[in-house]
Coordinates of C-alpha atoms in Angstrom, one line a residue:
Chain A
M28 CA 153.5 238.8 -25.6
L29 CA 156.2 241.4 -24.0
I30 CA 153.7 242.6 -22.0
A31 CA 153.1 239.1 -20.3
L32 CA 156.8 238.8 -20.2
I33 CA 157.0 241.8 -18.3
T34 CA 154.1 241.2 -16.1
V35 CA 155.4 237.7 -15.2
A36 CA 159.0 239.4 -14.7
W37 CA 157.3 241.9 -12.3
A38 CA 154.9 239.2 -10.6
S39 CA 158.1 236.8 -10.2
L40 CA 160.0 239.9 -8.4
V41 CA 157.1 240.5 -6.1
A42 CA 157.3 236.8 -5.4
V43 CA 160.7 236.8 -4.7
L44 CA 160.2 239.9 -2.3
I45 CA 157.0 238.2 -0.5
T46 CA 159.4 234.8 -0.1
I47 CA 162.2 237.0 1.4
S48 CA 160.2 238.6 3.9
A49 CA 157.8 235.9 4.7
F50 CA 160.5 233.1 4.7
I51 CA 164.1 234.0 4.8
L52 CA 163.9 237.1 7.2
P53 CA 161.9 235.1 10.1
L54 CA 164.4 232.0 9.2
A55 CA 167.5 233.6 9.8
H56 CA 166.1 235.6 13.1
G57 CA 166.4 232.1 14.8
I58 CA 170.0 231.8 14.1
E59 CA 172.1 232.9 17.3
T60 CA 175.2 234.7 15.8
R61 CA 174.4 238.4 14.6
L62 CA 176.9 238.0 11.8
L63 CA 175.6 234.4 11.0
A64 CA 172.1 235.7 10.6
S65 CA 173.2 238.4 8.2
L66 CA 175.1 236.3 5.9
T67 CA 172.4 233.8 5.9
R68 CA 169.8 236.4 5.2
L69 CA 172.1 237.9 2.2
G70 CA 173.1 234.5 1.0
L71 CA 169.8 233.5 0.5
S72 CA 168.4 236.5 -0.9
L73 CA 171.1 236.8 -3.5
I74 CA 170.4 232.9 -4.5
L75 CA 166.5 233.7 -5.0
F76 CA 167.6 236.8 -7.0
A77 CA 170.0 234.6 -9.1
V78 CA 167.0 232.1 -9.6
W79 CA 165.0 235.2 -10.7
L80 CA 167.3 236.4 -13.6
V81 CA 167.6 232.8 -14.9
W82 CA 163.7 232.4 -15.0
L83 CA 163.7 235.6 -16.8
F84 CA 166.0 234.4 -19.6
E85 CA 164.5 231.3 -19.9
L86 CA 160.9 233.1 -20.3
A87 CA 162.4 235.3 -22.9
L88 CA 164.0 232.4 -24.6
Y89 CA 160.5 230.5 -24.8
A90 CA 158.6 234.1 -26.0
S91 CA 161.4 234.5 -28.7
L92 CA 161.3 230.7 -29.9
K93 CA 157.2 230.6 -29.9
L94 CA 156.9 233.5 -31.7
S95 CA 159.3 232.7 -34.6
R96 CA 157.6 229.3 -34.8
G97 CA 154.2 231.0 -35.0
R98 CA 155.6 233.2 -38.0
R99 CA 157.2 230.4 -39.7
S100 CA 154.1 228.3 -39.5
E101 CA 152.0 231.0 -41.3
Chain B
M15 CA 161.3 276.8 -5.4
S16 CA 158.0 278.1 -6.4
A17 CA 156.1 276.3 -9.3
P18 CA 156.4 279.4 -11.6
E19 CA 160.1 279.0 -11.5
M20 CA 160.5 275.3 -11.9
I21 CA 158.2 275.9 -15.0
A22 CA 160.7 278.4 -16.2
L23 CA 163.7 275.8 -15.6
A24 CA 161.8 273.4 -17.7
L25 CA 161.2 275.7 -20.4
L26 CA 164.9 276.9 -20.6
S27 CA 165.6 273.4 -20.9
F28 CA 163.2 272.7 -23.7
L29 CA 164.3 275.9 -25.7
L30 CA 167.8 275.2 -25.5
S31 CA 167.6 271.6 -26.5
L32 CA 165.4 272.3 -29.2
L33 CA 167.7 275.0 -30.3
L34 CA 171.0 273.0 -30.0
S35 CA 169.3 269.8 -31.7
R36 CA 168.6 272.1 -34.7
I37 CA 172.2 273.7 -35.1
I38 CA 173.7 270.0 -34.4
A39 CA 171.3 268.6 -37.2
E40 CA 172.3 271.1 -39.8
K41 CA 175.8 272.3 -39.0
I42 CA 177.5 269.3 -37.8
R43 CA 179.2 267.3 -40.7
S44 CA 182.7 266.3 -39.3
P45 CA 183.1 262.3 -40.1
R46 CA 184.0 261.5 -36.7
F47 CA 180.7 262.8 -35.3
M48 CA 178.4 261.1 -37.8
G49 CA 176.8 257.5 -38.0
L50 CA 174.6 255.7 -40.5
D51 CA 171.0 255.3 -40.2
V52 CA 171.3 251.3 -40.8
H53 CA 167.3 251.1 -40.4
K54 CA 167.0 253.2 -43.8
P55 CA 167.0 251.9 -47.2
D56 CA 169.6 254.7 -48.3
R57 CA 171.8 254.4 -45.0
P58 CA 171.9 258.1 -44.5
S59 CA 174.8 259.5 -42.8
I60 CA 173.7 261.7 -39.5
P61 CA 175.2 263.4 -36.5
K62 CA 175.5 261.1 -33.8
V63 CA 176.2 263.3 -30.7
G64 CA 172.6 264.8 -30.5
G65 CA 172.8 264.1 -27.1
I66 CA 174.6 267.2 -26.4
A67 CA 171.5 269.3 -27.3
F68 CA 169.7 267.8 -24.5
T69 CA 172.7 267.4 -22.0
A70 CA 173.2 271.3 -22.4
G71 CA 169.6 272.0 -21.8
Y72 CA 169.4 269.9 -18.5
S73 CA 172.7 270.8 -16.9
L74 CA 172.0 274.5 -17.6
A75 CA 168.7 274.3 -15.9
M76 CA 170.1 272.4 -13.0
L77 CA 173.1 274.7 -12.6
V78 CA 170.7 277.6 -12.1
H79 CA 168.7 275.5 -9.7
W80 CA 171.8 274.8 -8.0
M81 CA 172.8 278.2 -7.7
L82 CA 169.4 279.3 -6.4
V83 CA 168.7 276.7 -3.8
G84 CA 172.3 274.9 -3.3
G85 CA 172.5 271.6 -1.5
T86 CA 174.1 268.6 -1.7
T87 CA 171.2 266.7 -3.5
E88 CA 171.1 269.5 -5.9
L89 CA 174.9 269.3 -6.7
V90 CA 174.9 265.4 -7.3
L91 CA 171.9 265.8 -9.9
L92 CA 174.2 268.0 -12.0
V93 CA 177.5 266.2 -11.4
S94 CA 176.9 262.6 -11.6
P95 CA 175.0 262.6 -15.1
L96 CA 177.5 265.3 -16.4
A97 CA 180.3 262.6 -15.4
A98 CA 178.1 260.1 -17.4
A99 CA 177.7 262.2 -20.4
A100 CA 181.5 262.8 -20.6
I101 CA 182.3 259.1 -20.6
G102 CA 179.8 258.6 -23.4
F103 CA 181.2 261.5 -25.7
L104 CA 184.3 259.7 -25.2
E105 CA 182.7 256.6 -26.4
D106 CA 181.5 258.5 -29.1
L107 CA 184.6 259.5 -30.3
R108 CA 186.2 256.5 -30.1
E109 CA 185.3 252.7 -29.4
L110 CA 186.0 251.8 -25.8
N111 CA 186.8 248.4 -24.4
P112 CA 183.4 246.1 -23.5
I113 CA 185.0 245.7 -20.4
L114 CA 186.6 249.2 -19.6
K115 CA 183.5 250.9 -20.2
P116 CA 181.3 249.5 -17.4
L117 CA 184.5 250.3 -15.4
L118 CA 184.6 253.7 -16.3
L119 CA 180.7 253.9 -15.6
L120 CA 181.3 253.5 -12.2
L121 CA 182.7 256.9 -11.9
P122 CA 179.4 258.9 -11.6
G123 CA 178.8 257.4 -8.5
V124 CA 181.7 258.5 -6.9
P125 CA 180.4 262.2 -6.3
I126 CA 177.0 260.6 -4.5
I127 CA 179.5 258.6 -2.1
L128 CA 182.2 261.5 -1.5
L129 CA 179.3 264.0 -0.4
S130 CA 177.4 261.3 1.3
A131 CA 174.5 262.0 -0.7
Y132 CA 172.7 258.8 -0.1
N133 CA 170.9 257.0 2.6
P134 CA 172.1 253.3 3.2
Y135 CA 168.5 252.3 4.7
P136 CA 166.6 251.9 1.3
F137 CA 162.9 251.2 1.5
I138 CA 162.0 247.7 -0.1
P139 CA 158.3 247.2 -0.6
L140 CA 156.9 244.1 1.3
I141 CA 160.1 243.8 3.3
G142 CA 160.4 247.3 4.7
G143 CA 163.8 249.4 5.7
I144 CA 166.7 247.3 5.3
R145 CA 170.2 248.5 6.4
I146 CA 173.0 247.9 4.5
T147 CA 175.5 250.5 4.9
L148 CA 178.5 248.3 3.9
I149 CA 177.0 246.9 0.7
Y150 CA 175.0 250.0 -0.3
P151 CA 177.7 252.3 -1.5
L152 CA 178.9 249.2 -3.9
L153 CA 175.5 249.3 -4.9
V154 CA 175.6 253.0 -5.8
L155 CA 178.5 252.4 -8.2
A156 CA 177.3 249.6 -9.7
A157 CA 173.9 250.8 -10.4
Y158 CA 175.3 253.7 -12.7
T159 CA 176.9 251.0 -15.1
V160 CA 174.1 248.6 -15.0
V161 CA 171.2 251.4 -15.7
A162 CA 173.9 253.0 -18.3
N163 CA 174.3 250.0 -20.3
A164 CA 170.5 249.3 -20.0
V165 CA 169.1 252.7 -21.3
N166 CA 172.0 252.3 -24.1
S167 CA 170.6 249.1 -25.3
V168 CA 166.9 250.7 -26.2
D169 CA 168.6 253.4 -28.0
V170 CA 168.7 251.5 -31.6
L171 CA 165.6 253.3 -33.7
N172 CA 164.7 256.9 -34.4
G173 CA 163.0 258.3 -31.1
S174 CA 163.4 255.1 -29.1
L175 CA 165.3 256.6 -26.0
A176 CA 163.3 259.5 -25.6
L177 CA 160.1 257.6 -25.9
S178 CA 161.0 254.9 -23.5
V179 CA 162.3 256.8 -20.7
L180 CA 159.7 259.6 -20.6
P181 CA 157.2 257.2 -19.2
V182 CA 159.7 256.5 -16.4
L183 CA 160.8 260.1 -15.8
L184 CA 157.3 261.2 -15.4
L185 CA 156.4 258.1 -13.1
L186 CA 159.7 259.0 -11.0
A187 CA 158.5 262.9 -11.0
G188 CA 155.4 262.1 -9.3
I189 CA 156.5 259.9 -6.7
S190 CA 159.5 262.0 -5.8
W191 CA 156.9 264.5 -5.3
L192 CA 154.7 262.3 -3.2
E193 CA 157.8 261.7 -1.3
G194 CA 158.8 265.2 -0.7
A195 CA 162.0 264.8 -2.8
L196 CA 161.2 268.0 -4.7
S197 CA 164.9 268.6 -6.4
P198 CA 164.6 265.0 -8.3
M199 CA 161.4 265.4 -9.2
L200 CA 162.3 268.8 -11.0
A201 CA 165.4 267.0 -12.4
C202 CA 162.9 264.5 -13.8
L203 CA 160.8 267.3 -15.4
I204 CA 163.8 269.5 -16.5
L205 CA 165.2 266.1 -18.4
S206 CA 161.7 265.4 -19.9
A207 CA 161.4 268.9 -21.2
A208 CA 165.0 268.7 -23.1
L209 CA 163.8 265.2 -24.4
L210 CA 160.9 266.8 -26.0
G211 CA 162.9 269.3 -27.6
F212 CA 165.7 266.4 -28.6
L213 CA 162.7 264.2 -30.1
R214 CA 161.5 266.9 -32.6
Y215 CA 164.9 266.1 -34.6
N216 CA 165.3 262.5 -33.5
W217 CA 161.9 261.4 -34.4
Y218 CA 161.4 259.4 -37.6
P219 CA 163.2 260.0 -39.9
A220 CA 165.7 261.1 -37.6
K221 CA 168.0 264.2 -38.2
I222 CA 170.3 263.2 -35.1
F223 CA 171.0 260.6 -32.9
S224 CA 171.5 260.5 -28.8
G225 CA 174.6 258.9 -28.9
N226 CA 176.2 257.6 -25.7
V227 CA 176.5 261.1 -24.3
G228 CA 172.8 261.3 -24.5
S229 CA 172.0 257.7 -23.1
N230 CA 174.4 257.9 -20.3
L231 CA 173.2 261.3 -19.1
V232 CA 169.5 259.8 -19.1
A233 CA 170.6 256.7 -17.4
A234 CA 172.7 258.5 -14.9
V235 CA 169.9 261.6 -13.8
I236 CA 167.2 258.2 -13.3
T237 CA 169.9 256.5 -11.3
T238 CA 170.6 259.5 -9.3
V239 CA 167.1 260.6 -8.7
A240 CA 166.4 256.9 -7.7
I241 CA 169.1 257.2 -4.9
T242 CA 168.5 260.6 -3.8
A243 CA 164.7 260.5 -3.4
R244 CA 165.1 256.8 -2.1
V245 CA 162.9 254.9 -4.9
E246 CA 165.4 252.3 -6.0
V247 CA 162.8 249.3 -6.4
V248 CA 160.5 251.2 -8.1
A249 CA 162.9 252.8 -10.5
L250 CA 164.2 249.3 -11.0
V251 CA 160.4 248.1 -12.2
A252 CA 159.9 251.2 -14.3
L253 CA 163.2 250.2 -16.1
L254 CA 162.4 246.6 -16.5
P255 CA 162.1 246.7 -20.4
H256 CA 165.5 248.2 -20.4
I257 CA 167.1 246.0 -17.9
L258 CA 165.7 242.9 -19.2
N259 CA 166.9 244.1 -23.0
E260 CA 170.0 244.3 -21.7
F261 CA 170.2 241.1 -19.7
L262 CA 168.7 239.1 -22.7
I263 CA 171.8 240.8 -25.1
I264 CA 174.3 240.0 -22.5
V265 CA 173.0 236.3 -22.1
S266 CA 172.4 235.5 -25.6
M267 CA 175.7 236.8 -26.8
G268 CA 177.5 235.0 -24.2
G269 CA 179.0 237.8 -22.4
L270 CA 180.1 241.6 -22.5
K271 CA 180.7 242.1 -26.3
S272 CA 181.0 245.3 -28.7
G273 CA 178.1 245.2 -30.9
K274 CA 179.9 246.3 -33.8
S275 CA 182.3 243.0 -33.5
L276 CA 179.3 240.7 -34.0
T277 CA 178.0 239.3 -37.1
A278 CA 174.9 238.1 -35.8
R279 CA 172.1 240.5 -36.1
P280 CA 168.7 240.1 -34.5
I281 CA 166.8 241.7 -37.2
R282 CA 167.4 242.8 -40.8
V283 CA 165.6 245.6 -42.5
V284 CA 163.7 244.6 -45.6
S285 CA 162.1 247.1 -47.9
G286 CA 162.1 249.8 -45.2
M287 CA 160.5 247.2 -42.6
I288 CA 162.3 245.5 -39.6
V289 CA 161.9 241.9 -39.8
S290 CA 163.1 239.6 -36.7
S291 CA 165.9 237.3 -37.4
Q292 CA 164.6 233.5 -37.7
R293 CA 167.9 232.1 -36.0
I294 CA 167.7 230.8 -32.6
D295 CA 171.2 231.4 -32.0
D296 CA 171.2 235.3 -32.9
P297 CA 170.9 238.2 -30.0
I298 CA 167.7 238.1 -28.2
T299 CA 166.5 241.7 -27.9
F300 CA 163.1 243.4 -27.6
V301 CA 163.2 244.8 -31.1
R302 CA 163.5 241.3 -32.1
L303 CA 160.6 240.2 -30.0
I304 CA 158.5 243.0 -31.0
T305 CA 158.9 242.1 -34.6
S306 CA 158.5 238.4 -34.2
Q307 CA 155.2 238.1 -35.2
R308 CA 155.2 240.3 -38.1
P309 CA 157.7 242.7 -39.9
M310 CA 157.0 246.6 -38.6
G311 CA 157.9 250.2 -39.4
E312 CA 160.7 251.5 -37.4
A313 CA 158.3 254.4 -36.0
A314 CA 155.8 251.5 -35.0
V315 CA 158.4 249.7 -33.0
S316 CA 159.7 252.5 -31.3
K317 CA 155.9 253.6 -30.4
S318 CA 155.8 249.8 -29.0
M319 CA 158.9 250.2 -26.9
A320 CA 157.1 253.5 -25.4
L321 CA 154.0 251.5 -24.7
L322 CA 156.0 248.8 -22.8
S323 CA 157.8 251.3 -20.8
A324 CA 154.4 253.0 -19.7
Y325 CA 153.2 249.5 -18.6
S326 CA 156.4 248.8 -16.7
S327 CA 155.9 252.6 -14.8
A328 CA 152.4 251.6 -14.2
L329 CA 153.5 248.3 -12.5
A330 CA 156.2 250.4 -10.9
L331 CA 153.3 252.7 -9.3
L332 CA 151.6 249.6 -8.3
T333 CA 155.1 248.3 -6.3
Y334 CA 155.2 251.9 -4.8
L335 CA 151.7 251.3 -3.4
L336 CA 152.5 248.1 -2.2
G337 CA 155.2 249.8 -0.3
E338 CA 152.7 252.1 1.3
V339 CA 150.7 249.0 2.3
T340 CA 154.0 247.4 4.1
L341 CA 154.7 251.1 5.8
S342 CA 150.8 251.1 7.0
W343 CA 151.5 247.2 8.3
A344 CA 154.7 247.9 9.9
R345 CA 153.0 251.0 11.9

């Protein structure tokens, strides 16, 4: 179960990096002002990382509850 | 530095760590340096500053290396981990405020910034090189406190610290070598050797604990290597079990709190076996998750943590290779 948790955590981190690379960076290139473009990149990237952290916690909570229930039913 | 000289330094580190671990296990009996092994039925009191042994082994070998080679990278690989270990020793002597501790752990990053031993253009796999000249020094400071707390969070069972960081150190040694960063590579090998010497007395049933002095040193070495060898994201992936564990503890406890002030425990010990808590509100930790399906012995849980660490290190290698793919695309 924990191997799956780490795999999903890693795969979602790679997904975050791909999203930043494929969508956020090209999107910010379209913005004229350099400072605004940098702030947009930074802001969107940080939001994505925050979403990733929340996702990790929910995943671990789910794993913890599922394992506990499995043991109780034995 | 030649290969025989590197082997000699690693051997020096191993032997000194082994010798000091034995001395600490046999000689130290002062109550302020003792801690209870709460996972044993008779709860024996054993020395909790065993980390001094591998701190001394690592520091002496790195000092010799710096005297032979010189250089800024070599200096920060010695000074930053020593600063972190000193803060850990302070915490071993007296309980630090849970808010003050992360702030103190910003200090080991200061030598890196003052000596400009960093490159503010980190390479992110799948994205490429990014320029973060203003934010990078702040990230350097924050990295030490995050990694120190993360590594400290897995130092809960006999042998768990050494076993869970050895795969990370060996991976970072290999990748540093591939990147041509020989001093960071040597630092990883020297610390691995020192940890093996310490593990002889920390393996189940332990005769010494590492203490915060040891876990802080390990964390600071990993962080300094990641920064100086420019493998930040690879190190982040390799440390996923440690970081996830700390993150889960903080979120499930509702913020930074001292473990000693909490009544809720993630696990119980029944007849020498570790049993996970059934209460939803208790802190979520990796040990609790590992033992969720069935009660396990302490040594078996430590081995499971090492396995998880080895797995995340393999993912970190994959991440490094993804970075190489990105580089070839960029070319």
